[in-house]
């Protein structure tokens, strides 16, 4: 809890062996709880280093974390205000900070495994393929017919989540007009289920997408 602010401290919880890791929403701390000893640890420096040299106005009031992906003992954390990726090892709390793509990028979603990840660029909607070992980056442009919704006096992002569906990477829209799917081998990109998303930006039954995203989802 942060005094005088209606922000959540943590949103995501990751089990690893006999530990639980609470990933920060706004708190700036990764909390670790050991279920066998009942002890807590806080990991703060990794978040401080993640934000190091960033202007405070760039991230104040924004979520530390928008999404994460897990590969073995490591979690890869993305935020919407930076192209940095925080790689945190749940085994020993070691961490690395990596930069992916253009310095002006930020990421709203990440999925993948081993050494290959896919990231959703927050403003343009590009889906970025990233090889951790080689640093190689490939950018996928959005297809014809895809639109992002403009917002007034608030930040917004294009894709809410990315899912790895075998041969395809599939997006869930945040402030945009369709699911997008990307063929992982060929890079072919197309819209998916377009009729479902007609008029998704229109308020209905007292629900206002301009404040609450165009959809909710489950995996």
C-alpha positions as a printed NumPy array, in Angstrom:
array([[  0.   ,   0.   ,   0.   ],
       [  1.276,   3.46 ,  -0.902],
       [  0.094,   6.256,   1.374],
       [ -2.438,   8.614,  -0.228],
       [ -2.408,   6.783,  -3.549],
       [ -5.021,   4.358,  -4.801],
       [ -2.457,   2.043,  -6.366],
       [ -1.974,  -1.672,  -5.963],
       [  1.378,  -2.719,  -4.584],
       [  1.526,  -6.043,  -6.463],
       [ -0.585,  -7.775,  -9.085],
       [  1.25 , -10.898, -10.298],
       [  2.405, -13.775,  -8.083],
       [  4.823, -16.426,  -9.393],
       [  5.418, -19.727,  -7.586],
       [  8.953, -21.112,  -7.833],
       [  9.986, -24.175,  -5.787],
       [  9.032, -23.318,  -2.19 ],
       [  8.931, -19.58 ,  -2.874],
       [  6.392, -17.035,  -4.04 ],
       [  7.459, -13.914,  -5.901],
       [  5.164, -10.872,  -5.851],
       [  5.873,  -8.644,  -8.847],
       [  5.422,  -4.892,  -8.401],
       [  2.499,  -2.942,  -9.738],
       [  3.515,   0.4  ,  -8.223],
       [  5.583,  -0.476,  -5.153],
       [  9.057,  -0.678,  -6.737],
       [  9.88 ,  -3.898,  -4.857],
       [  9.857,  -7.58 ,  -5.819],
       [  8.761,  -9.43 ,  -2.694],
       [  9.912, -13.002,  -2.046],
       [  8.102, -15.252,   0.416],
       [  9.494, -18.642,   1.487],
       [  6.665, -21.05 ,   2.297],
       [  8.881, -23.366,   4.362],
       [ 10.561, -20.744,   6.579],
       [  7.694, -18.174,   6.472],
       [ 10.322, -15.481,   5.857],
       [ 10.053, -12.484,   3.544],
       [ 12.771, -10.803,   1.477],
       [ 12.533,  -7.607,  -0.541],
       [ 14.391,  -7.022,  -3.785],
       [ 14.478,  -3.295,  -4.382],
       [ 17.812,  -2.529,  -6.053],
       [ 16.857,  -4.364,  -9.245],
       [ 13.914,  -1.977,  -9.73 ],
       [ 16.043,   1.032,  -8.821],
       [ 18.621,   0.013, -11.424],
       [ 15.84 ,  -0.706, -13.92 ],
       [ 14.79 ,   2.962, -13.633],
       [ 18.276,   4.395, -13.23 ],
       [ 18.935,   7.509, -15.342],
       [ 15.295,   7.669, -16.469],
       [ 13.599,  10.998, -15.835],
       [ 11.18 ,  10.568, -12.93 ],
       [  8.336,  12.185, -14.87 ],
       [  8.674,   9.394, -17.414],
       [  7.559,   6.716, -14.96 ],
       [  5.963,   8.376, -11.918],
       [  2.392,   7.214, -11.492],
       [  2.888,   4.421, -14.045],
       [  3.098,   0.716, -13.375],
       [  6.552,  -0.728, -12.734],
       [  5.503,  -3.833, -14.596],
       [  2.993,  -4.436, -17.37 ],
       [  3.806,  -8.073, -18.127],
       [  6.359, -10.853, -17.64 ],
       [  7.476, -14.119, -19.21 ],
       [  9.189, -16.999, -17.42 ],
       [ 12.029, -19.152, -18.747],
       [ 13.27 , -21.665, -16.172],
       [ 14.282, -19.79 , -13.042],
       [ 14.296, -16.408, -14.82 ],
       [ 11.488, -13.926, -15.28 ],
       [ 11.625, -11.216, -17.947],
       [  9.733,  -8.078, -16.917],
       [  8.593,  -5.295, -19.282],
       [  7.298,  -1.772, -18.641],
       [  5.559,   0.686, -20.91 ],
       [  7.944,   3.595, -20.379],
       [ 11.27 ,   2.012, -21.366],
       [ 12.822,  -0.437, -23.821],
       [ 14.654,  -2.059, -20.913],
       [ 13.889,  -5.638, -19.911],
       [ 14.538,  -6.763, -16.338],
       [ 15.764, -10.361, -16.216],
       [ 15.435, -11.559, -12.601],
       [ 16.658, -14.979, -11.461],
       [ 14.362, -16.465,  -8.807],
       [ 17.029, -18.971,  -7.777],
       [ 19.551, -16.481,  -6.389],
       [ 18.018, -13.002,  -7.003],
       [ 20.729, -12.142,  -9.556],
       [ 19.496,  -9.846, -12.292],
       [ 20.4  ,  -8.281, -15.623],
       [ 18.978,  -5.267, -17.403],
       [ 18.83 ,  -5.556, -21.187],
       [ 17.717,  -3.105, -23.867],
       [ 15.626,  -4.256, -26.808],
       [ 14.854,  -2.294, -29.956],
       [ 14.642,   1.462, -30.4  ],
       [ 15.549,   3.58 , -27.358],
       [ 12.12 ,   5.263, -27.568],
       [ 10.232,   1.973, -27.338],
       [  8.288,   0.652, -24.357],
       [  6.562,  -2.72 , -24.074],
       [  3.096,  -3.669, -22.837],
       [  3.342,  -7.443, -23.273],
       [  5.85 , -10.273, -23.587],
       [  5.631, -13.994, -24.295],
       [  8.093, -16.732, -25.278],
       [ 10.479, -19.261, -23.812],
       [ 14.139, -20.339, -23.813],
       [ 15.966, -17.59 , -25.709],
       [ 13.246, -16.277, -28.036],
       [ 10.652, -13.749, -26.912],
       [  7.972, -11.652, -28.565],
       [  7.171,  -8.175, -27.261],
       [  4.364,  -5.686, -27.968],
       [  5.609,  -2.133, -28.514],
       [  3.3  ,   0.106, -26.542],
       [  2.686,   3.034, -28.923],
       [  3.165,   1.771, -32.477],
       [  1.714,  -1.691, -31.914],
       [  4.692,  -3.363, -33.59 ],
       [  5.365,  -6.909, -32.389],
       [  9.077,  -7.4  , -31.812],
       [ 10.836, -10.769, -31.974],
       [ 13.91 , -10.815, -29.725],
       [ 16.67 , -13.399, -29.356],
       [ 18.2  , -13.06 , -25.875],
       [ 21.438, -14.853, -26.75 ],
       [ 22.265, -13.019, -29.981],
       [ 20.443,  -9.746, -29.335],
       [ 18.866, -10.035, -32.791],
       [ 15.602,  -8.115, -33.206],
       [ 12.923,  -8.428, -35.896],
       [  9.957,  -6.033, -36.03 ],
       [  6.525,  -6.998, -37.334],
       [  4.368,  -4.14 , -38.651],
       [  0.612,  -4.169, -38.137],
       [ -1.496,  -5.298, -41.139],
       [ -3.911,  -3.277, -43.257],
       [ -7.183,  -2.697, -41.439],
       [ -5.578,  -2.527, -38.02 ],
       [ -6.328,   0.645, -36.071],
       [ -5.215,   1.901, -32.678],
       [ -7.587,   4.135, -30.719],
       [ -6.416,   7.613, -29.769],
       [ -7.014,   8.733, -26.207],
       [ -7.251,  12.22 , -24.751],
       [ -5.327,  13.232, -21.63 ],
       [ -4.238,   9.707, -20.77 ],
       [ -1.601,   7.195, -21.74 ],
       [ -2.707,   4.248, -23.817],
       [ -1.298,   1.145, -25.365],
       [ -2.134,  -1.025, -28.324],
       [ -1.881,  -4.673, -27.217],
       [ -2.93 ,  -5.914, -23.791],
       [ -1.249,  -9.343, -23.905],
       [  0.573, -11.679, -26.287],
       [  0.092, -15.44 , -26.246],
       [  2.275, -18.144, -27.775],
       [ -0.142, -20.463, -29.593],
       [  2.292, -22.939, -31.123],
       [  2.82 , -21.754, -34.695],
       [  1.381, -18.332, -33.977],
       [  1.781, -15.361, -31.665],
       [ -1.672, -13.941, -30.89 ],
       [ -2.397, -10.508, -29.405],
       [ -5.24 ,  -9.37 , -27.177],
       [ -6.253,  -5.783, -27.999],
       [ -6.024,  -3.008, -25.432],
       [ -6.852,   0.217, -27.288],
       [ -7.054,  -1.223, -30.798],
       [ -9.644,  -2.738, -33.105],
       [ -8.654,  -6.406, -33.485],
       [ -6.768,  -9.466, -32.4  ],
       [ -3.584,  -9.81 , -34.45 ],
       [ -1.836, -13.088, -35.229],
       [  1.759, -13.525, -36.397],
       [  3.166, -16.664, -37.993],
       [  6.342, -17.361, -36.004],
       [  8.148, -18.939, -38.959],
       [  7.162, -16.766, -41.925],
       [  6.359, -13.492, -40.121],
       [  2.976, -13.351, -41.901],
       [  0.625, -11.084, -39.941],
       [ -3.163, -10.829, -40.178],
       [ -6.273,  -9.791, -38.271],
       [ -8.283, -12.434, -36.452],
       [-12.033, -12.582, -35.834],
       [-12.601,  -9.104, -37.216],
       [-16.455,  -9.146, -36.999],
       [-16.243,  -9.569, -33.213],
       [-14.365,  -6.301, -32.869],
       [-16.721,  -4.051, -34.818],
       [-17.594,  -1.002, -32.725],
       [-15.564,  -2.296, -29.777],
       [-14.646,   1.289, -28.962],
       [-18.286,   2.306, -28.493],
       [-19.609,   2.618, -24.91 ],
       [-22.315,   0.069, -24.109],
       [-24.266,  -0.845, -20.968],
       [-22.311,   1.745, -18.986],
       [-18.993,   0.173, -20.035],
       [-16.47 ,   2.658, -21.439],
       [-13.507,   1.153, -23.336],
       [-11.678,   4.487, -23.336],
       [-11.049,   3.909, -19.613],
       [-11.103,   0.134, -19.264],
       [ -9.6  ,  -1.286, -22.496],
       [-11.747,  -2.766, -25.241],
       [-11.956,  -6.265, -23.756],
       [-11.184,  -8.595, -20.886],
       [ -9.619, -11.972, -21.466],
       [ -8.619, -15.308, -19.999],
       [ -5.935, -17.698, -21.165]])
